[in-house]
mmCIF file of C-alpha atoms (C1' of nucleotides) in Angstrom:
data_model
loop_
_atom_site.group_PDB
_atom_site.id
_atom_site.type_symbol
_atom_site.label_atom_id
_atom_site.label_comp_id
_atom_site.label_asym_id
_atom_site.label_seq_id
_atom_site.Cartn_x
_atom_site.Cartn_y
_atom_site.Cartn_z
ATOM 1 C CA MET A 1 20.378 4.968 47.789
ATOM 2 C CA SER A 2 19.261 1.633 46.252
ATOM 3 C CA ARG A 3 21.738 0.041 43.931
ATOM 4 C CA LEU A 4 18.939 -0.383 41.437
ATOM 5 C CA GLN A 5 18.098 3.252 41.341
ATOM 6 C CA PRO A 6 20.691 4.527 38.896
ATOM 7 C CA ARG A 7 19.766 1.806 36.460
ATOM 8 C CA SER A 8 16.038 2.423 36.661
ATOM 9 C CA PHE A 9 16.652 6.120 36.479
ATOM 10 C CA SER A 10 18.650 5.821 33.285
ATOM 11 C CA SER A 11 16.132 3.556 31.607
ATOM 12 C CA SER A 12 13.254 5.898 32.460
ATOM 13 C CA VAL A 13 14.910 8.961 30.952
ATOM 14 C CA PRO A 14 14.333 9.104 27.208
ATOM 15 C CA SER A 15 17.435 9.672 25.115
ATOM 16 C CA ARG A 16 17.741 12.924 23.317
ATOM 17 C CA ALA A 17 17.113 11.051 20.008
ATOM 18 C CA ASN A 18 13.856 9.740 21.420
ATOM 19 C CA GLU A 19 12.857 13.222 22.532
ATOM 20 C CA LEU A 20 13.444 14.486 19.071
ATOM 21 C CA LEU A 21 11.347 11.671 17.678
ATOM 22 C CA SER A 22 8.489 12.600 20.021
ATOM 23 C CA GLU A 23 8.783 16.171 18.834
ATOM 24 C CA PHE A 24 8.562 14.965 15.292
ATOM 25 C CA HIS A 25 5.443 13.027 15.933
ATOM 26 C CA HIS A 26 3.956 15.913 17.788
ATOM 27 C CA HIS A 27 4.393 18.313 14.872
ATOM 28 C CA LEU A 28 3.084 15.711 12.486
ATOM 29 C CA GLY A 29 -0.024 15.240 14.565
ATOM 30 C CA SER A 30 -0.695 18.974 14.968
ATOM 31 C CA GLY A 31 -0.081 19.817 11.306
ATOM 32 C CA THR A 32 2.969 21.884 11.936
ATOM 33 C CA LEU A 33 5.596 19.667 10.429
ATOM 34 C CA TRP A 34 7.061 21.795 7.710
ATOM 35 C CA PRO A 35 9.673 19.943 5.645
ATOM 36 C CA GLU A 36 12.428 22.228 6.759
ATOM 37 C CA LEU A 37 11.591 21.606 10.445
ATOM 38 C CA ALA A 38 11.395 17.873 9.708
ATOM 39 C CA ARG A 39 14.881 17.917 8.138
ATOM 40 C CA GLN A 40 16.292 19.850 11.132
ATOM 41 C CA LEU A 41 14.815 17.450 13.719
ATOM 42 C CA PHE A 42 15.876 14.401 11.739
ATOM 43 C CA ASP A 43 19.423 15.666 11.230
ATOM 44 C CA GLN A 44 19.689 16.415 14.930
ATOM 45 C CA MET A 45 18.415 12.891 15.621
ATOM 46 C CA LEU A 46 21.106 11.394 13.390
ATOM 47 C CA ARG A 47 23.779 13.327 15.305
ATOM 48 C CA GLN A 48 22.884 11.771 18.684
ATOM 49 C CA PRO A 49 25.301 9.266 20.170
ATOM 50 C CA VAL A 50 22.439 6.878 21.042
ATOM 51 C CA PRO A 51 20.322 6.291 17.945
ATOM 52 C CA VAL A 52 16.597 5.569 18.018
ATOM 53 C CA SER A 53 15.542 1.952 17.603
ATOM 54 C CA VAL A 54 14.835 0.838 14.054
ATOM 55 C CA ARG A 55 11.273 0.038 15.085
ATOM 56 C CA ALA A 56 10.750 3.624 16.258
ATOM 57 C CA LEU A 57 12.323 4.976 13.043
ATOM 58 C CA ASN A 58 10.030 2.687 10.918
ATOM 59 C CA GLY A 59 7.115 3.914 12.999
ATOM 60 C CA LEU A 60 7.989 7.469 12.120
ATOM 61 C CA PHE A 61 8.369 6.710 8.395
ATOM 62 C CA ALA A 62 5.134 4.720 8.342
ATOM 63 C CA ALA A 63 3.236 7.653 10.029
ATOM 64 C CA LEU A 64 4.602 10.024 7.401
ATOM 65 C CA ALA A 65 3.790 7.588 4.554
ATOM 66 C CA ARG A 66 0.166 7.660 5.638
ATOM 67 C CA ALA A 67 -0.078 11.374 6.331
ATOM 68 C CA PRO A 68 -2.528 13.189 4.047
ATOM 69 C CA PRO A 69 -1.372 16.404 2.375
ATOM 70 C CA SER A 70 -1.515 19.388 4.745
ATOM 71 C CA THR A 71 -0.606 23.037 4.506
ATOM 72 C CA ALA A 72 2.631 22.396 6.220
ATOM 73 C CA CYS A 73 3.501 19.226 4.464
ATOM 74 C CA THR A 74 1.966 18.697 1.045
ATOM 75 C CA ASN A 75 3.900 15.591 0.142
ATOM 76 C CA ALA A 76 4.824 13.487 3.231
ATOM 77 C CA PRO A 77 5.812 10.452 1.250
ATOM 78 C CA ALA A 78 8.382 12.565 -0.586
ATOM 79 C CA LEU A 79 9.665 13.666 2.799
ATOM 80 C CA VAL A 80 10.283 10.056 3.696
ATOM 81 C CA ILE A 81 12.478 9.608 0.664
ATOM 82 C CA ASP A 82 14.400 12.755 1.601
ATOM 83 C CA LEU A 83 14.927 11.665 5.215
ATOM 84 C CA PHE A 84 16.006 8.185 4.176
ATOM 85 C CA ASN A 85 18.600 9.623 1.851
ATOM 86 C CA ARG A 86 19.917 11.869 4.706
ATOM 87 C CA MET A 87 20.272 8.799 6.830
ATOM 88 C CA ALA A 88 22.098 6.988 4.096
ATOM 89 C CA GLN A 89 24.469 9.905 3.534
ATOM 90 C CA ALA A 90 25.319 9.936 7.253
ATOM 91 C CA GLY A 91 28.010 7.515 6.100
ATOM 92 C CA ARG A 92 29.732 5.407 8.602
ATOM 93 C CA ARG A 93 28.485 7.396 11.590
ATOM 94 C CA GLN A 94 26.513 5.178 13.839
ATOM 95 C CA VAL A 95 22.888 5.553 12.733
ATOM 96 C CA THR A 96 19.951 3.194 12.776
ATOM 97 C CA ALA A 97 20.307 0.497 10.145
ATOM 98 C CA PRO A 98 17.315 0.031 7.909
ATOM 99 C CA THR A 99 15.398 -3.220 7.836
ATOM 100 C CA ILE A 100 13.081 -4.803 5.250
ATOM 101 C CA TYR A 101 10.252 -2.823 6.907
ATOM 102 C CA THR A 102 12.112 0.394 6.294
ATOM 103 C CA TYR A 103 12.671 -0.430 2.637
ATOM 104 C CA SER A 104 9.077 -1.525 2.260
ATOM 105 C CA ILE A 105 7.705 1.780 3.562
ATOM 106 C CA LEU A 106 10.311 3.648 1.504
ATOM 107 C CA ILE A 107 9.376 1.942 -1.804
ATOM 108 C CA GLU A 108 5.699 2.457 -1.041
ATOM 109 C CA CYS A 109 6.453 6.104 -0.517
ATOM 110 C CA CYS A 110 8.102 6.245 -3.928
ATOM 111 C CA HIS A 111 4.791 4.982 -5.429
ATOM 112 C CA ARG A 112 2.725 7.450 -3.472
ATOM 113 C CA ALA A 113 5.061 10.332 -4.251
ATOM 114 C CA CYS A 114 4.777 9.600 -7.943
ATOM 115 C CA ARG A 115 8.466 8.694 -8.151
ATOM 116 C CA PRO A 116 8.270 5.009 -9.247
ATOM 117 C CA ASP A 117 11.697 5.316 -10.818
ATOM 118 C CA LEU A 118 13.188 5.907 -7.314
ATOM 119 C CA GLY A 119 11.231 2.897 -6.077
ATOM 120 C CA LEU A 120 13.048 0.675 -8.572
ATOM 121 C CA ALA A 121 16.390 2.180 -7.572
ATOM 122 C CA PHE A 122 15.780 1.595 -3.944
ATOM 123 C CA PHE A 123 14.740 -1.988 -4.556
ATOM 124 C CA GLY A 124 18.054 -2.506 -6.365
ATOM 125 C CA ARG A 125 19.882 -1.075 -3.359
ATOM 126 C CA LEU A 126 17.865 -3.389 -1.075
ATOM 127 C CA LEU A 127 19.030 -6.404 -3.076
ATOM 128 C CA GLN A 128 22.615 -5.217 -2.628
ATOM 129 C CA THR A 129 22.266 -5.104 1.133
ATOM 130 C CA GLY A 130 21.554 -8.834 1.316
ATOM 131 C CA ILE A 131 18.436 -8.145 3.434
ATOM 132 C CA THR A 132 15.891 -10.883 2.708
ATOM 133 C CA THR A 133 13.044 -9.389 0.618
ATOM 134 C CA ASP A 134 9.440 -10.165 1.469
ATOM 135 C CA VAL A 135 6.137 -10.235 -0.365
ATOM 136 C CA ILE A 136 5.023 -6.893 0.868
ATOM 137 C CA THR A 137 8.113 -5.154 -0.465
ATOM 138 C CA TYR A 138 7.559 -6.795 -3.794
ATOM 139 C CA SER A 139 3.990 -5.458 -3.888
ATOM 140 C CA SER A 140 5.209 -1.909 -3.713
ATOM 141 C CA LEU A 141 7.841 -2.702 -6.376
ATOM 142 C CA LEU A 142 5.136 -4.059 -8.660
ATOM 143 C CA LYS A 143 3.134 -0.901 -8.095
ATOM 144 C CA CYS A 144 6.070 1.197 -9.128
ATOM 145 C CA LEU A 145 6.514 -0.802 -12.343
ATOM 146 C CA CYS A 146 2.836 -0.512 -13.123
ATOM 147 C CA ASP A 147 2.962 3.280 -12.460
ATOM 148 C CA MET A 148 5.633 3.411 -15.175
ATOM 149 C CA LYS A 149 3.297 1.559 -17.596
ATOM 150 C CA ARG A 150 5.499 -1.533 -17.374
ATOM 151 C CA THR A 151 2.624 -3.874 -16.339
ATOM 152 C CA GLU A 152 3.865 -6.833 -18.413
ATOM 153 C CA GLU A 153 7.228 -6.500 -16.820
ATOM 154 C CA ALA A 154 5.659 -6.397 -13.393
ATOM 155 C CA LEU A 155 3.790 -9.627 -14.290
ATOM 156 C CA GLY A 156 7.114 -11.132 -15.422
ATOM 157 C CA VAL A 157 8.592 -10.305 -12.061
ATOM 158 C CA LEU A 158 5.650 -11.837 -10.203
ATOM 159 C CA LEU A 159 5.751 -15.028 -12.271
ATOM 160 C CA HIS A 160 9.457 -15.522 -12.757
ATOM 161 C CA ARG A 161 11.593 -13.302 -10.548
ATOM 162 C CA MET A 162 9.979 -13.471 -7.151
ATOM 163 C CA PRO A 163 11.232 -16.270 -4.994
ATOM 164 C CA ASN A 164 9.113 -19.395 -5.154
ATOM 165 C CA ASP A 165 5.858 -19.306 -3.277
ATOM 166 C CA LEU A 166 6.325 -15.662 -2.386
ATOM 167 C CA PRO A 167 3.526 -14.164 -4.579
ATOM 168 C CA ASN A 168 0.093 -14.138 -2.993
ATOM 169 C CA VAL A 169 -3.323 -12.889 -3.895
ATOM 170 C CA ILE A 170 -2.391 -9.333 -3.121
ATOM 171 C CA SER A 171 0.587 -9.401 -5.439
ATOM 172 C CA TYR A 172 -1.709 -10.465 -8.296
ATOM 173 C CA SER A 173 -4.259 -7.825 -7.500
ATOM 174 C CA VAL A 174 -1.780 -5.064 -8.141
ATOM 175 C CA ILE A 175 -1.282 -6.398 -11.699
ATOM 176 C CA LEU A 176 -5.010 -6.994 -12.192
ATOM 177 C CA LYS A 177 -5.740 -3.394 -11.279
ATOM 178 C CA SER A 178 -3.079 -2.041 -13.601
ATOM 179 C CA PHE A 179 -4.453 -3.951 -16.566
ATOM 180 C CA CYS A 180 -7.928 -2.720 -15.781
ATOM 181 C CA ASP A 181 -6.764 0.879 -15.317
ATOM 182 C CA SER A 182 -5.178 0.775 -18.733
ATOM 183 C CA GLY A 183 -8.343 -0.472 -20.389
ATOM 184 C CA ARG A 184 -7.136 -4.031 -20.755
ATOM 185 C CA SER A 185 -9.569 -5.852 -18.476
ATOM 186 C CA HIS A 186 -9.507 -8.825 -20.859
ATOM 187 C CA LEU A 187 -5.839 -9.370 -19.845
ATOM 188 C CA ALA A 188 -6.880 -9.099 -16.229
ATOM 189 C CA LEU A 189 -9.421 -11.771 -16.883
ATOM 190 C CA ASP A 190 -6.795 -14.029 -18.345
ATOM 191 C CA LEU A 191 -4.668 -13.539 -15.283
ATOM 192 C CA LEU A 192 -7.660 -14.213 -13.048
ATOM 193 C CA ARG A 193 -8.096 -17.568 -14.793
ATOM 194 C CA MET A 194 -4.444 -18.358 -14.270
ATOM 195 C CA MET A 195 -4.849 -17.647 -10.551
ATOM 196 C CA ALA A 196 -7.790 -20.012 -10.377
ATOM 197 C CA GLU A 197 -5.778 -22.765 -12.037
ATOM 198 C CA LYS A 198 -2.906 -22.325 -9.662
ATOM 199 C CA GLY A 199 -5.235 -22.525 -6.670
ATOM 200 C CA SER A 200 -4.285 -22.524 -3.028
ATOM 201 C CA ASP A 201 -2.841 -19.165 -1.981
ATOM 202 C CA HIS A 202 -3.396 -17.765 -5.424
ATOM 203 C CA SER A 203 -7.108 -18.448 -5.647
ATOM 204 C CA PRO A 204 -8.944 -15.249 -6.648
ATOM 205 C CA SER A 205 -10.448 -13.490 -3.649
ATOM 206 C CA VAL A 206 -13.471 -11.125 -3.554
ATOM 207 C CA VAL A 207 -10.988 -8.327 -4.150
ATOM 208 C CA SER A 208 -9.493 -9.971 -7.209
ATOM 209 C CA TYR A 209 -12.955 -10.419 -8.783
ATOM 210 C CA SER A 210 -13.994 -6.963 -7.714
ATOM 211 C CA VAL A 211 -11.129 -5.392 -9.635
ATOM 212 C CA VAL A 212 -11.869 -7.202 -12.836
ATOM 213 C CA ILE A 213 -15.641 -6.806 -12.652
ATOM 214 C CA ASP A 214 -15.214 -3.063 -12.042
ATOM 215 C CA GLY A 215 -12.740 -2.939 -14.956
ATOM 216 C CA PHE A 216 -15.265 -4.458 -17.343
ATOM 217 C CA PHE A 217 -17.982 -2.050 -16.188
ATOM 218 C CA LYS A 218 -15.650 0.952 -16.788
ATOM 219 C CA GLU A 219 -14.977 -0.316 -20.292
ATOM 220 C CA GLY A 220 -18.740 -0.585 -20.919
ATOM 221 C CA GLU A 221 -18.598 -4.396 -20.973
ATOM 222 C CA ILE A 222 -21.750 -4.811 -18.872
ATOM 223 C CA SER A 223 -22.504 -8.407 -19.745
ATOM 224 C CA LYS A 224 -18.900 -9.574 -19.282
ATOM 225 C CA ALA A 225 -18.990 -7.902 -15.851
ATOM 226 C CA CYS A 226 -22.314 -9.584 -14.935
ATOM 227 C CA ASP A 227 -21.163 -12.937 -16.179
ATOM 228 C CA LEU A 228 -18.068 -12.771 -14.042
ATOM 229 C CA PHE A 229 -20.061 -11.722 -11.049
ATOM 230 C CA HIS A 230 -22.207 -14.841 -11.400
ATOM 231 C CA GLU A 231 -19.246 -17.015 -12.055
ATOM 232 C CA MET A 232 -17.705 -15.690 -8.840
ATOM 233 C CA MET A 233 -20.716 -16.631 -6.779
ATOM 234 C CA GLN A 234 -20.778 -20.103 -8.312
ATOM 235 C CA GLN A 235 -17.202 -20.450 -7.117
ATOM 236 C CA GLY A 236 -18.444 -19.790 -3.645
ATOM 237 C CA VAL A 237 -16.747 -16.342 -3.268
ATOM 238 C CA VAL A 238 -19.126 -14.174 -1.284
ATOM 239 C CA PRO A 239 -19.540 -10.536 -2.437
ATOM 240 C CA ASP A 240 -18.944 -7.833 0.154
ATOM 241 C CA VAL A 241 -20.171 -4.276 0.553
ATOM 242 C CA VAL A 242 -17.424 -2.805 -1.699
ATOM 243 C CA MET A 243 -18.336 -5.120 -4.545
ATOM 244 C CA TYR A 244 -22.041 -4.466 -4.198
ATOM 245 C CA THR A 245 -21.424 -0.738 -4.173
ATOM 246 C CA SER A 246 -19.345 -0.958 -7.302
ATOM 247 C CA ILE A 247 -21.872 -3.122 -9.185
ATOM 248 C CA ILE A 248 -25.017 -1.251 -8.237
ATOM 249 C CA ASN A 249 -23.338 2.032 -9.084
ATOM 250 C CA ALA A 250 -22.169 0.756 -12.440
ATOM 251 C CA LEU A 251 -25.583 -0.695 -13.356
ATOM 252 C CA CYS A 252 -27.280 2.582 -12.457
ATOM 253 C CA LYS A 253 -24.878 4.509 -14.567
ATOM 254 C CA ALA A 254 -25.501 2.133 -17.443
ATOM 255 C CA ARG A 255 -29.216 2.803 -17.001
ATOM 256 C CA ALA A 256 -29.784 -0.890 -16.227
ATOM 257 C CA MET A 257 -32.009 -0.038 -13.212
ATOM 258 C CA ASP A 258 -33.832 -3.387 -13.326
ATOM 259 C CA LYS A 259 -30.583 -5.303 -12.974
ATOM 260 C CA ALA A 260 -29.308 -2.862 -10.272
ATOM 261 C CA GLU A 261 -32.532 -3.554 -8.296
ATOM 262 C CA VAL A 262 -32.087 -7.295 -8.561
ATOM 263 C CA VAL A 263 -28.528 -7.002 -7.162
ATOM 264 C CA LEU A 264 -29.679 -4.642 -4.465
ATOM 265 C CA ARG A 265 -32.437 -6.932 -3.392
ATOM 266 C CA SER A 266 -30.175 -10.007 -3.298
ATOM 267 C CA MET A 267 -27.796 -7.939 -1.166
ATOM 268 C CA VAL A 268 -30.564 -7.060 1.320
ATOM 269 C CA HIS A 269 -31.891 -10.605 1.274
ATOM 270 C CA ASN A 270 -28.562 -12.351 1.747
ATOM 271 C CA GLY A 271 -27.026 -9.814 4.042
ATOM 272 C CA VAL A 272 -23.740 -8.200 3.222
ATOM 273 C CA GLN A 273 -20.254 -8.660 4.559
ATOM 274 C CA LEU A 274 -18.580 -5.428 5.504
ATOM 275 C CA ALA A 275 -15.253 -4.989 3.894
ATOM 276 C "C1'" DT B 1 6.336 -1.793 12.135
ATOM 277 C "C1'" DT B 2 5.597 -2.732 5.680
ATOM 278 C "C1'" DA B 3 0.683 -4.365 0.835
ATOM 279 C "C1'" DG B 4 -5.016 -5.152 -2.818
ATOM 280 C "C1'" DG B 5 -10.978 -3.310 -4.635
ATOM 281 C "C1'" DG B 6 -15.996 0.649 -4.528
ATOM 282 C "C1'" DT B 7 -19.215 4.801 -3.560
ATOM 283 C "C1'" DT B 8 -20.809 9.160 -1.312
ATOM 284 C "C1'" DA B 9 -22.698 15.882 -1.134
ATOM 285 C "C1'" DG B 10 -23.195 20.347 -2.133
#
DNA sequence: TTAGGGTTAG
């Protein structure tokens, strides 16, 4: 027998924890992952002497975070929160240690499961661990604050609490959307102006403009929306298919068919970037 | 491996 054989044999045999992980994914994919089954498989996974890699664990959580509601599992993001708590309660037993990715997925799940309060609590716990935060985790935190109608506070976090240079155009768009969703598109416009002044990484993107333009339309501020659209193009930001769809739809609803036709023709004439 | 915008039919 080759001396290499035992080694290659052992590395080719999946650990019991990995087998359970595969089973988990299988049930998720075939729509048979009832929460009780998920908890059983996960608890069994935690009891294995060889834990799964943190990357595999994050992959599992990320898949659950994205899972649409099904008969078996109506709220997969809530299940992620549950499973994370079980892992945390496993105490000193050797289990997979969470990383910034784990926390990022977890806090996003709090937002999706309509438990923004838990998102804030988990973020506090993340800070205590000493793990370095990143801009993506902050985006989910900002969403949780906005869910709780604390948009101004979220803006304060973005402007004053986030480490220097961490905020980017996506962080801002979370706040822009929240102002618009609460009927305060004028505040979103102020913020958009601030972004433009800051420049570089913070310069408004087609998404930033799209959020505020759509906000104005939804508030019935047709001319403000159109003005901003023209201003955007003067700035050299190119509209994409999402923005055209939003504008044409809004103009039609506002019975401004002539304007809608102008926008449609310019879209056809100039070509359109797919989002 | 973790994040932002729109619409659609029947």
